[in-house]
Amino acid sequence: MARIVMKFGGTSVADLERIYNVARHVKREVEAGHEVAVVVSAMSGKTNELVGWVQGAPKATGANSPFFDAREYDAVVASGEQVTSGLLSIALQSMGINARSWQGWQIPIKTDNAHGAARILDIDGTELIRRFGEGQVAVVSGFQGLGPDNRIATLGRGGSDTSAVAIAAAIKADRCDIYTDVDGVYTTDPRIEPKARRMKKIAFEEMLEMASLGAKVLQVRSVELAMVFKVRTFVRSSFEDPDAPGMGDFLNPPGTLICDEEEIVEQEVVTGIAYAKDEAQISLRRVADRPGVSAAIFGPLAEAHINVDMIVQNISEDGSKTDMTFTVPSGDVEKALKVLEGAKEKVGFDVIQSESGLVKVSVIGIGMRSHAGVAASAFRALADKGINIKAITTSEIKISILIDGAYAELAVRTLHSVYGLDKS
């Protein structure tokens, strides 16, 4: 017998038929003798609908301001998960399984006070564990917790993944299964490269880089939590027949295991290729090279909640001036330019330039730590295809390259091939 957390995303619970299919997955694990907690998202599209209602409410009253109380936003958008947890509990009960729904505040999942983007501070799993002893299945509404103001607080989009991993850590689960509309983590996006392979295992650090650099399989914060608490996490497909051969295999179910690198015997040099579209580059030319200038640039951008990445600095020959280039999401370009123009006097740059429609392509792999020439292979392969590189950043296990958006798919396929990821 083991203790398992099963998380199902919006497409997996999109309607009553799919909720019944989810119930069959849960029933399989219960009948195998496992203690089970299930975490569910809202039905596909429901959160977007609820967010739209919140955003439209001030306008409907004729108010001039589009702003609204973030606490009320949370009260509304958290209701989607509440509906799903109740419906799945009813489905399980109708199949003869002892199940009940839990809201975040009932466990409780305690968060900070950042409504709309709260972070989990603590989970008391005592009552869930006690109910396991009575043979009960817990069906938990994901995405939500209880803030210090004693009100519902939501964890940000994709927060149900974080809920699931955090609950798994709190109840010391043997495994956390993330069921989604894909059957695992691939070496790159299969829609771009049909030869992409599903990985059997990937290290926490690699998955964290993949998630933060464009792979949409898991929310970044959920991977961070899994890595900190060493929660063995499987990415699985909810659309597989629940009773298909191997689905109930505890040690090696179909999907991708995200785990500590010590569990991976044969390390690949490169594990995967990720990409992020809609990147933009901003350059400040001839900035005075003096202490505090970087803080004067990036401080106001941080205060405006603009995410900055790939910072490159080039100092002039005499050391008096510098060019500062960095990337931001394309949707934040106008906002960033306005912030920087406001800081021009303090920063002291001559010219500001921007370019949108760029793509960041990243090569990721723990094996890069002990192998030379990985970057050179990427640069040579892209040069052979006539792809110009605009910026480069590296870390111990990744190389990120900024290129024109038109070359995104060619670059992904080229790099996927050059590192042999298309070979089984």
Short mmCIF file of C-alpha atoms in Angstrom, two decimals:
data_model
loop_
_atom_site.label_atom_id
_atom_site.label_comp_id
_atom_site.label_asym_id
_atom_site.label_seq_id
_atom_site.Cartn_x
_atom_site.Cartn_y
_atom_site.Cartn_z
CA MET A 1 0.00 0.00 0.00
CA ALA A 2 1.20 3.51 -0.84
CA ARG A 3 0.01 7.07 -0.47
CA ILE A 4 -0.65 8.84 -3.78
CA VAL A 5 -1.73 12.34 -4.83
CA MET A 6 -3.49 12.46 -8.21
CA LYS A 7 -3.95 15.83 -9.90
CA PHE A 8 -6.28 16.38 -12.88
CA GLY A 9 -6.18 19.53 -15.02
CA GLY A 10 -8.99 21.42 -16.71
CA THR A 11 -9.12 19.39 -19.93
CA SER A 12 -9.27 16.19 -17.86
CA VAL A 13 -12.44 17.38 -16.06
CA ALA A 14 -13.96 19.40 -18.91
CA ASP A 15 -17.40 17.75 -18.71
CA LEU A 16 -19.30 15.05 -16.83
CA GLU A 17 -18.09 12.29 -19.15
CA ARG A 18 -14.46 13.18 -18.49
CA ILE A 19 -15.09 13.52 -14.77
CA TYR A 20 -16.44 9.96 -14.85
CA ASN A 21 -13.23 8.89 -16.63
CA VAL A 22 -11.19 10.58 -13.89
CA ALA A 23 -13.24 8.69 -11.29
CA ARG A 24 -12.24 5.45 -12.99
CA HIS A 25 -8.54 6.40 -12.68
CA VAL A 26 -9.06 7.09 -8.98
CA LYS A 27 -11.03 3.86 -8.47
CA ARG A 28 -8.13 1.87 -9.97
CA GLU A 29 -5.70 3.20 -7.37
CA VAL A 30 -8.17 2.78 -4.49
CA GLU A 31 -8.84 -0.83 -5.44
CA ALA A 32 -5.07 -1.43 -5.50
CA GLY A 33 -5.12 -0.59 -1.79
CA HIS A 34 -3.53 2.87 -1.97
CA GLU A 35 -4.43 5.91 0.14
CA VAL A 36 -5.49 8.58 -2.34
CA ALA A 37 -5.86 12.35 -2.37
CA VAL A 38 -7.12 13.92 -5.61
CA VAL A 39 -6.51 17.56 -6.58
CA VAL A 40 -8.67 19.04 -9.34
CA SER A 41 -8.67 22.15 -11.47
CA ALA A 42 -11.75 23.97 -12.72
CA MET A 43 -13.42 22.63 -15.86
CA SER A 44 -11.61 23.70 -19.03
CA GLY A 45 -12.39 27.34 -19.86
CA LYS A 46 -14.29 27.98 -16.63
CA THR A 47 -11.55 30.04 -14.93
CA ASN A 48 -11.27 32.28 -18.00
CA GLU A 49 -15.03 32.79 -17.90
CA LEU A 50 -14.96 33.68 -14.20
CA VAL A 51 -12.04 36.08 -14.69
CA GLY A 52 -13.99 37.74 -17.52
CA TRP A 53 -16.97 38.22 -15.22
CA VAL A 54 -14.79 39.83 -12.57
CA GLN A 55 -13.17 42.16 -15.07
CA GLY A 56 -16.55 43.10 -16.53
CA ALA A 57 -18.34 43.73 -13.23
CA PRO A 58 -17.04 47.32 -12.67
CA LYS A 59 -17.92 48.28 -16.26
CA ALA A 60 -21.44 46.87 -15.88
CA THR A 61 -22.09 49.34 -13.05
CA GLY A 62 -20.81 52.26 -15.12
CA ALA A 63 -17.69 52.71 -12.99
CA ASN A 64 -14.84 54.65 -14.58
CA SER A 65 -12.16 52.50 -12.96
CA PRO A 66 -11.54 48.94 -14.18
CA PHE A 67 -9.91 48.00 -10.87
CA PHE A 68 -11.47 45.59 -8.38
CA ASP A 69 -10.71 44.15 -4.96
CA ALA A 70 -8.30 41.22 -5.39
CA ARG A 71 -9.95 39.45 -2.45
CA GLU A 72 -13.26 39.39 -4.29
CA TYR A 73 -11.46 38.26 -7.44
CA ASP A 74 -10.23 35.24 -5.49
CA ALA A 75 -13.68 34.55 -4.04
CA VAL A 76 -15.11 34.34 -7.57
CA VAL A 77 -12.39 32.51 -9.51
CA ALA A 78 -11.84 29.88 -6.79
CA SER A 79 -15.43 28.67 -7.27
CA GLY A 80 -14.52 26.76 -10.45
CA GLU A 81 -12.44 24.23 -8.53
CA GLN A 82 -15.14 23.93 -5.87
CA VAL A 83 -17.64 22.78 -8.51
CA THR A 84 -15.24 20.17 -9.91
CA SER A 85 -14.30 18.73 -6.52
CA GLY A 86 -17.96 18.31 -5.63
CA LEU A 87 -18.87 16.67 -8.94
CA LEU A 88 -15.93 14.24 -8.77
CA SER A 89 -16.84 13.32 -5.19
CA ILE A 90 -20.41 12.57 -6.30
CA ALA A 91 -19.10 10.43 -9.18
CA LEU A 92 -16.83 8.48 -6.84
CA GLN A 93 -19.62 7.99 -4.28
CA SER A 94 -21.89 6.64 -7.02
CA MET A 95 -19.18 4.04 -7.76
CA GLY A 96 -19.19 2.91 -4.14
CA ILE A 97 -16.06 4.80 -3.06
CA ASN A 98 -15.98 6.69 0.24
CA ALA A 99 -15.03 10.19 -0.97
CA ARG A 100 -15.58 13.79 0.14
CA SER A 101 -14.60 17.17 -1.25
CA TRP A 102 -12.27 19.57 0.55
CA GLN A 103 -11.78 23.27 -0.07
CA GLY A 104 -8.41 24.86 0.60
CA TRP A 105 -9.59 26.55 3.80
CA GLN A 106 -10.92 23.28 5.23
CA ILE A 107 -7.57 21.46 5.26
CA PRO A 108 -6.25 24.22 5.78
CA ILE A 109 -3.76 25.30 3.11
CA LYS A 110 -2.32 28.50 4.57
CA THR A 111 -0.96 31.14 2.19
CA ASP A 112 0.46 34.64 2.30
CA ASN A 113 -1.73 37.68 1.61
CA ALA A 114 -0.86 38.17 -2.08
CA HIS A 115 -4.40 37.63 -3.39
CA GLY A 116 -4.42 36.38 -6.95
CA ALA A 117 -0.82 35.15 -6.76
CA ALA A 118 -0.50 33.77 -3.21
CA ARG A 119 2.29 31.46 -2.09
CA ILE A 120 1.71 28.47 0.17
CA LEU A 121 3.18 28.89 3.66
CA ASP A 122 1.96 25.76 5.42
CA ILE A 123 -0.35 22.76 5.03
CA ASP A 124 -1.64 20.72 7.96
CA GLY A 125 -2.22 17.24 6.54
CA THR A 126 -3.23 15.70 9.88
CA GLU A 127 -6.95 15.44 9.16
CA LEU A 128 -6.43 14.13 5.61
CA ILE A 129 -4.18 11.38 6.98
CA ARG A 130 -6.73 10.53 9.68
CA ARG A 131 -9.43 10.19 7.01
CA PHE A 132 -7.15 7.93 4.95
CA GLY A 133 -7.17 5.63 7.97
CA GLU A 134 -10.96 5.46 7.65
CA GLY A 135 -10.66 4.50 3.98
CA GLN A 136 -11.75 7.90 2.67
CA VAL A 137 -10.57 9.53 -0.57
CA ALA A 138 -9.94 13.29 -0.31
CA VAL A 139 -10.97 15.33 -3.36
CA VAL A 140 -9.30 18.71 -2.95
CA SER A 141 -10.05 21.92 -4.84
CA GLY A 142 -6.71 23.03 -6.28
CA PHE A 143 -5.52 26.60 -6.88
CA GLN A 144 -6.77 27.90 -3.54
CA GLY A 145 -5.82 28.36 0.09
CA LEU A 146 -6.54 30.51 3.12
CA GLY A 147 -4.80 33.87 3.53
CA PRO A 148 -3.81 35.48 6.87
CA ASP A 149 -6.89 37.72 6.52
CA ASN A 150 -9.00 34.52 6.80
CA ARG A 151 -10.16 34.82 3.19
CA ILE A 152 -9.76 32.59 0.15
CA ALA A 153 -6.48 33.26 -1.67
CA THR A 154 -5.68 31.81 -5.11
CA LEU A 155 -2.22 30.70 -6.21
CA GLY A 156 -2.06 32.14 -9.73
CA ARG A 157 -2.77 30.44 -13.05
CA GLY A 158 -1.66 26.82 -13.09
CA GLY A 159 -1.78 26.83 -9.30
CA SER A 160 -3.44 23.42 -9.04
CA ASP A 161 -0.10 21.79 -9.93
CA THR A 162 1.42 23.63 -6.97
CA SER A 163 -1.47 22.58 -4.73
CA ALA A 164 -0.93 18.93 -5.63
CA VAL A 165 2.82 18.88 -5.02
CA ALA A 166 2.47 20.85 -1.76
CA ILE A 167 -0.19 18.43 -0.47
CA ALA A 168 2.00 15.48 -1.50
CA ALA A 169 4.86 16.97 0.55
CA ALA A 170 2.58 17.67 3.53
CA ILE A 171 1.14 14.15 3.73
CA LYS A 172 4.47 12.52 2.80
CA ALA A 173 3.03 10.90 -0.30
CA ASP A 174 5.04 8.23 -2.08
CA ARG A 175 4.17 9.79 -5.43
CA CYS A 176 2.38 12.72 -7.03
CA ASP A 177 0.76 11.95 -10.39
CA ILE A 178 0.01 14.98 -12.59
CA TYR A 179 -2.61 13.89 -15.14
CA THR A 180 -2.89 16.16 -18.15
CA ASP A 181 -3.68 16.07 -21.88
CA VAL A 182 -0.19 14.85 -22.81
CA ASP A 183 1.34 11.49 -21.90
CA GLY A 184 4.61 12.80 -20.48
CA VAL A 185 7.49 15.22 -20.95
CA TYR A 186 9.05 15.23 -24.42
CA THR A 187 12.53 16.16 -25.61
CA THR A 188 10.87 19.12 -27.34
CA ASP A 189 7.43 20.17 -28.56
CA PRO A 190 6.16 17.27 -30.74
CA ARG A 191 4.04 19.73 -32.73
CA ILE A 192 7.28 21.25 -34.05
CA GLU A 193 9.47 18.15 -34.15
CA PRO A 194 7.57 14.91 -34.84
CA LYS A 195 10.69 12.95 -33.83
CA ALA A 196 10.52 14.29 -30.27
CA ARG A 197 10.68 11.45 -27.74
CA ARG A 198 8.87 11.00 -24.46
CA MET A 199 11.39 10.79 -21.64
CA LYS A 200 11.10 8.05 -19.02
CA LYS A 201 12.86 10.21 -16.40
CA ILE A 202 13.99 13.81 -16.06
CA ALA A 203 15.79 15.43 -13.13
CA PHE A 204 14.07 18.13 -11.06
CA GLU A 205 16.62 20.76 -12.14
CA GLU A 206 16.14 19.95 -15.82
CA MET A 207 12.35 20.07 -15.52
CA LEU A 208 12.59 23.40 -13.69
CA GLU A 209 14.60 24.84 -16.57
CA MET A 210 12.23 23.32 -19.15
CA ALA A 211 9.18 24.76 -17.37
CA SER A 212 10.67 28.23 -16.88
CA LEU A 213 11.98 28.40 -20.46
CA GLY A 214 8.77 27.65 -22.31
CA ALA A 215 7.63 24.05 -21.75
CA LYS A 216 3.99 24.23 -20.62
CA VAL A 217 3.66 20.76 -19.07
CA LEU A 218 4.02 21.89 -15.43
CA GLN A 219 3.80 25.16 -13.55
CA VAL A 220 7.26 26.39 -12.49
CA ARG A 221 6.41 26.73 -8.79
CA SER A 222 5.17 23.14 -8.63
CA VAL A 223 8.54 21.91 -9.91
CA GLU A 224 10.36 24.11 -7.38
CA LEU A 225 8.35 22.57 -4.56
CA ALA A 226 8.88 19.04 -5.87
CA MET A 227 12.63 19.65 -5.99
CA VAL A 228 12.82 21.15 -2.48
CA PHE A 229 10.78 18.38 -0.85
CA LYS A 230 11.94 15.62 -3.23
CA VAL A 231 8.40 14.69 -4.27
CA ARG A 232 8.63 12.01 -6.97
CA THR A 233 6.27 13.34 -9.64
CA PHE A 234 4.83 11.52 -12.65
CA VAL A 235 3.40 13.36 -15.66
CA ARG A 236 0.69 11.12 -17.12
CA SER A 237 -2.20 11.27 -19.59
CA SER A 238 -5.75 11.25 -18.25
CA PHE A 239 -7.00 10.23 -21.69
CA GLU A 240 -5.44 6.75 -21.52
CA ASP A 241 -7.94 3.98 -20.73
CA PRO A 242 -7.81 3.75 -16.91
CA ASP A 243 -7.78 -0.03 -17.18
CA ALA A 244 -5.18 -0.31 -19.95
CA PRO A 245 -2.17 -2.61 -19.31
CA GLY A 246 0.43 -0.97 -17.10
CA MET A 247 -1.75 1.91 -15.89
CA GLY A 248 -1.80 0.47 -12.38
CA ASP A 249 1.93 -0.30 -12.29
CA PHE A 250 3.12 1.47 -9.14
CA LEU A 251 6.83 1.54 -9.96
CA ASN A 252 6.77 2.20 -13.72
CA PRO A 253 3.44 3.60 -14.91
CA PRO A 254 3.32 5.12 -18.40
CA GLY A 255 4.49 8.75 -18.38
CA THR A 256 7.57 10.68 -17.30
CA LEU A 257 9.05 10.55 -13.80
CA ILE A 258 10.48 13.81 -12.45
CA CYS A 259 12.93 12.87 -9.75
CA ASP A 260 16.29 13.48 -8.09
CA GLU A 261 19.19 13.15 -10.51
CA GLU A 262 20.60 10.33 -8.38
CA GLU A 263 17.75 8.15 -9.68
CA ILE A 264 18.88 8.65 -13.27
CA VAL A 265 21.64 6.16 -14.01
CA GLU A 266 22.56 7.20 -17.56
CA GLN A 267 22.75 10.98 -17.88
CA GLU A 268 22.24 12.42 -21.35
CA VAL A 269 24.45 15.40 -22.20
CA VAL A 270 21.38 17.28 -23.45
CA THR A 271 17.92 16.34 -22.19
CA GLY A 272 15.64 18.66 -24.13
CA ILE A 273 15.07 21.78 -26.21
CA ALA A 274 12.61 24.40 -24.94
CA TYR A 275 11.45 27.60 -26.59
CA ALA A 276 9.54 30.72 -25.60
CA LYS A 277 7.81 32.87 -28.18
CA ASP A 278 6.90 36.56 -28.01
CA GLU A 279 10.18 37.78 -26.59
CA ALA A 280 11.34 41.36 -27.12
CA GLN A 281 14.77 42.96 -26.84
CA ILE A 282 15.43 46.41 -25.39
CA SER A 283 18.80 48.12 -25.70
CA LEU A 284 20.03 51.23 -23.89
CA ARG A 285 22.94 52.78 -25.78
CA ARG A 286 25.85 54.71 -24.29
CA VAL A 287 24.85 54.44 -20.66
CA ALA A 288 27.20 56.07 -18.16
CA ASP A 289 29.30 53.26 -16.62
CA ARG A 290 29.13 54.01 -12.90
CA PRO A 291 28.03 52.24 -9.70
CA GLY A 292 24.26 52.04 -9.28
CA VAL A 293 23.33 52.37 -12.94
CA SER A 294 22.06 48.77 -13.19
CA ALA A 295 19.86 49.29 -10.14
CA ALA A 296 18.53 52.50 -11.69
CA ILE A 297 17.52 50.52 -14.80
CA PHE A 298 16.17 47.29 -13.38
CA GLY A 299 14.73 48.59 -10.10
CA PRO A 300 11.89 50.57 -11.75
CA LEU A 301 11.19 47.65 -14.12
CA ALA A 302 10.85 45.29 -11.15
CA GLU A 303 8.54 47.75 -9.39
CA ALA A 304 6.39 47.75 -12.54
CA HIS A 305 6.26 43.90 -12.38
CA ILE A 306 8.09 43.52 -15.70
CA ASN A 307 10.02 40.26 -15.95
CA VAL A 308 13.54 40.85 -17.31
CA ASP A 309 15.71 38.12 -18.79
CA MET A 310 18.93 37.61 -20.79
CA ILE A 311 20.84 40.69 -19.64
CA VAL A 312 23.94 41.50 -21.73
CA GLN A 313 26.31 44.40 -20.99
CA ASN A 314 29.02 45.68 -23.35
CA ILE A 315 31.50 48.23 -21.95
CA SER A 316 33.22 50.72 -24.27
CA GLU A 317 36.96 50.55 -24.84
CA ASP A 318 37.72 53.49 -22.54
CA GLY A 319 35.38 52.15 -19.87
CA SER A 320 33.28 55.30 -19.63
CA LYS A 321 30.14 54.09 -21.42
CA THR A 322 28.24 50.83 -21.69
CA ASP A 323 25.42 49.34 -23.76
CA MET A 324 22.78 47.43 -21.76
CA THR A 325 20.62 44.90 -23.63
CA PHE A 326 17.94 42.68 -22.09
CA THR A 327 14.75 40.85 -22.99
CA VAL A 328 11.18 41.26 -21.74
CA PRO A 329 7.89 39.64 -22.84
CA SER A 330 6.58 41.31 -26.01
CA GLY A 331 3.39 42.33 -24.21
CA ASP A 332 5.41 44.42 -21.76
CA VAL A 333 7.51 46.38 -24.28
CA GLU A 334 5.44 49.58 -24.29
CA LYS A 335 5.17 49.55 -20.52
CA ALA A 336 8.92 48.95 -20.17
CA LEU A 337 9.80 51.76 -22.59
CA LYS A 338 7.60 54.17 -20.66
CA VAL A 339 9.23 53.18 -17.36
CA LEU A 340 12.73 53.58 -18.82
CA GLU A 341 11.96 56.97 -20.37
CA GLY A 342 10.84 58.07 -16.92
CA ALA A 343 14.19 56.96 -15.51
CA LYS A 344 16.30 58.46 -18.32
CA GLU A 345 17.68 61.35 -16.31
CA LYS A 346 18.83 59.07 -13.51
CA VAL A 347 20.21 56.35 -15.82
CA GLY A 348 21.80 58.70 -18.36
CA PHE A 349 21.46 56.75 -21.63
CA ASP A 350 21.63 58.37 -25.09
CA VAL A 351 19.31 56.14 -27.12
CA ILE A 352 16.74 53.44 -26.37
CA GLN A 353 15.94 50.79 -28.99
CA SER A 354 13.51 47.86 -29.01
CA GLU A 355 12.73 44.88 -31.22
CA SER A 356 9.78 42.50 -30.87
CA GLY A 357 8.89 39.18 -32.49
CA LEU A 358 11.90 37.29 -31.12
CA VAL A 359 12.14 33.75 -29.74
CA LYS A 360 14.31 32.30 -26.99
CA VAL A 361 15.47 28.74 -27.71
CA SER A 362 17.14 26.84 -24.87
CA VAL A 363 19.31 23.72 -24.71
CA ILE A 364 18.96 21.95 -21.34
CA GLY A 365 20.79 19.06 -19.72
CA ILE A 366 22.50 18.14 -16.45
CA GLY A 367 25.15 16.31 -18.48
CA MET A 368 26.40 19.69 -19.74
CA ARG A 369 28.19 20.12 -16.40
CA SER A 370 30.81 17.57 -17.35
CA HIS A 371 30.96 17.89 -21.14
CA ALA A 372 32.80 20.54 -23.16
CA GLY A 373 31.74 21.78 -26.57
CA VAL A 374 27.97 21.72 -26.05
CA ALA A 375 27.59 25.45 -26.77
CA ALA A 376 29.96 25.32 -29.73
CA SER A 377 27.86 22.57 -31.32
CA ALA A 378 24.73 24.73 -31.02
CA PHE A 379 26.36 27.84 -32.48
CA ARG A 380 27.87 25.88 -35.38
CA ALA A 381 24.58 24.16 -36.21
CA LEU A 382 22.61 27.43 -36.21
CA ALA A 383 25.27 29.15 -38.32
CA ASP A 384 25.06 26.36 -40.90
CA LYS A 385 21.32 27.08 -41.19
CA GLY A 386 21.92 30.84 -41.58
CA ILE A 387 20.31 31.68 -38.22
CA ASN A 388 21.71 34.81 -36.59
CA ILE A 389 22.08 34.88 -32.80
CA LYS A 390 21.10 38.14 -31.09
CA ALA A 391 21.94 37.27 -27.48
CA ILE A 392 23.21 34.34 -25.44
CA THR A 393 22.97 33.46 -21.76
CA THR A 394 24.24 30.34 -20.05
CA SER A 395 24.05 28.54 -16.75
CA GLU A 396 25.54 25.28 -15.51
CA ILE A 397 22.84 23.19 -17.20
CA LYS A 398 21.39 25.40 -19.95
CA ILE A 399 22.19 27.61 -22.92
CA SER A 400 19.56 30.14 -24.05
CA ILE A 401 19.80 31.76 -27.48
CA LEU A 402 17.75 34.70 -28.76
CA ILE A 403 16.84 34.64 -32.46
CA ASP A 404 14.30 36.08 -34.92
CA GLY A 405 10.86 34.52 -34.48
CA ALA A 406 10.74 33.39 -38.11
CA TYR A 407 13.52 30.87 -37.42
CA ALA A 408 12.02 29.35 -34.27
CA GLU A 409 10.88 26.01 -35.67
CA LEU A 410 14.01 25.56 -37.78
CA ALA A 411 16.21 26.27 -34.76
CA VAL A 412 14.32 23.82 -32.52
CA ARG A 413 14.49 21.03 -35.11
CA THR A 414 18.17 21.74 -35.84
CA LEU A 415 19.23 21.65 -32.19
CA HIS A 416 17.05 18.63 -31.46
CA SER A 417 18.89 16.77 -34.24
CA VAL A 418 22.43 17.97 -33.53
CA TYR A 419 22.31 16.54 -29.99
CA GLY A 420 20.84 13.25 -31.17
CA LEU A 421 17.53 13.70 -29.37
CA ASP A 422 15.66 12.39 -32.43
CA LYS A 423 17.29 8.97 -32.01
CA SER A 424 15.54 6.36 -29.87
#
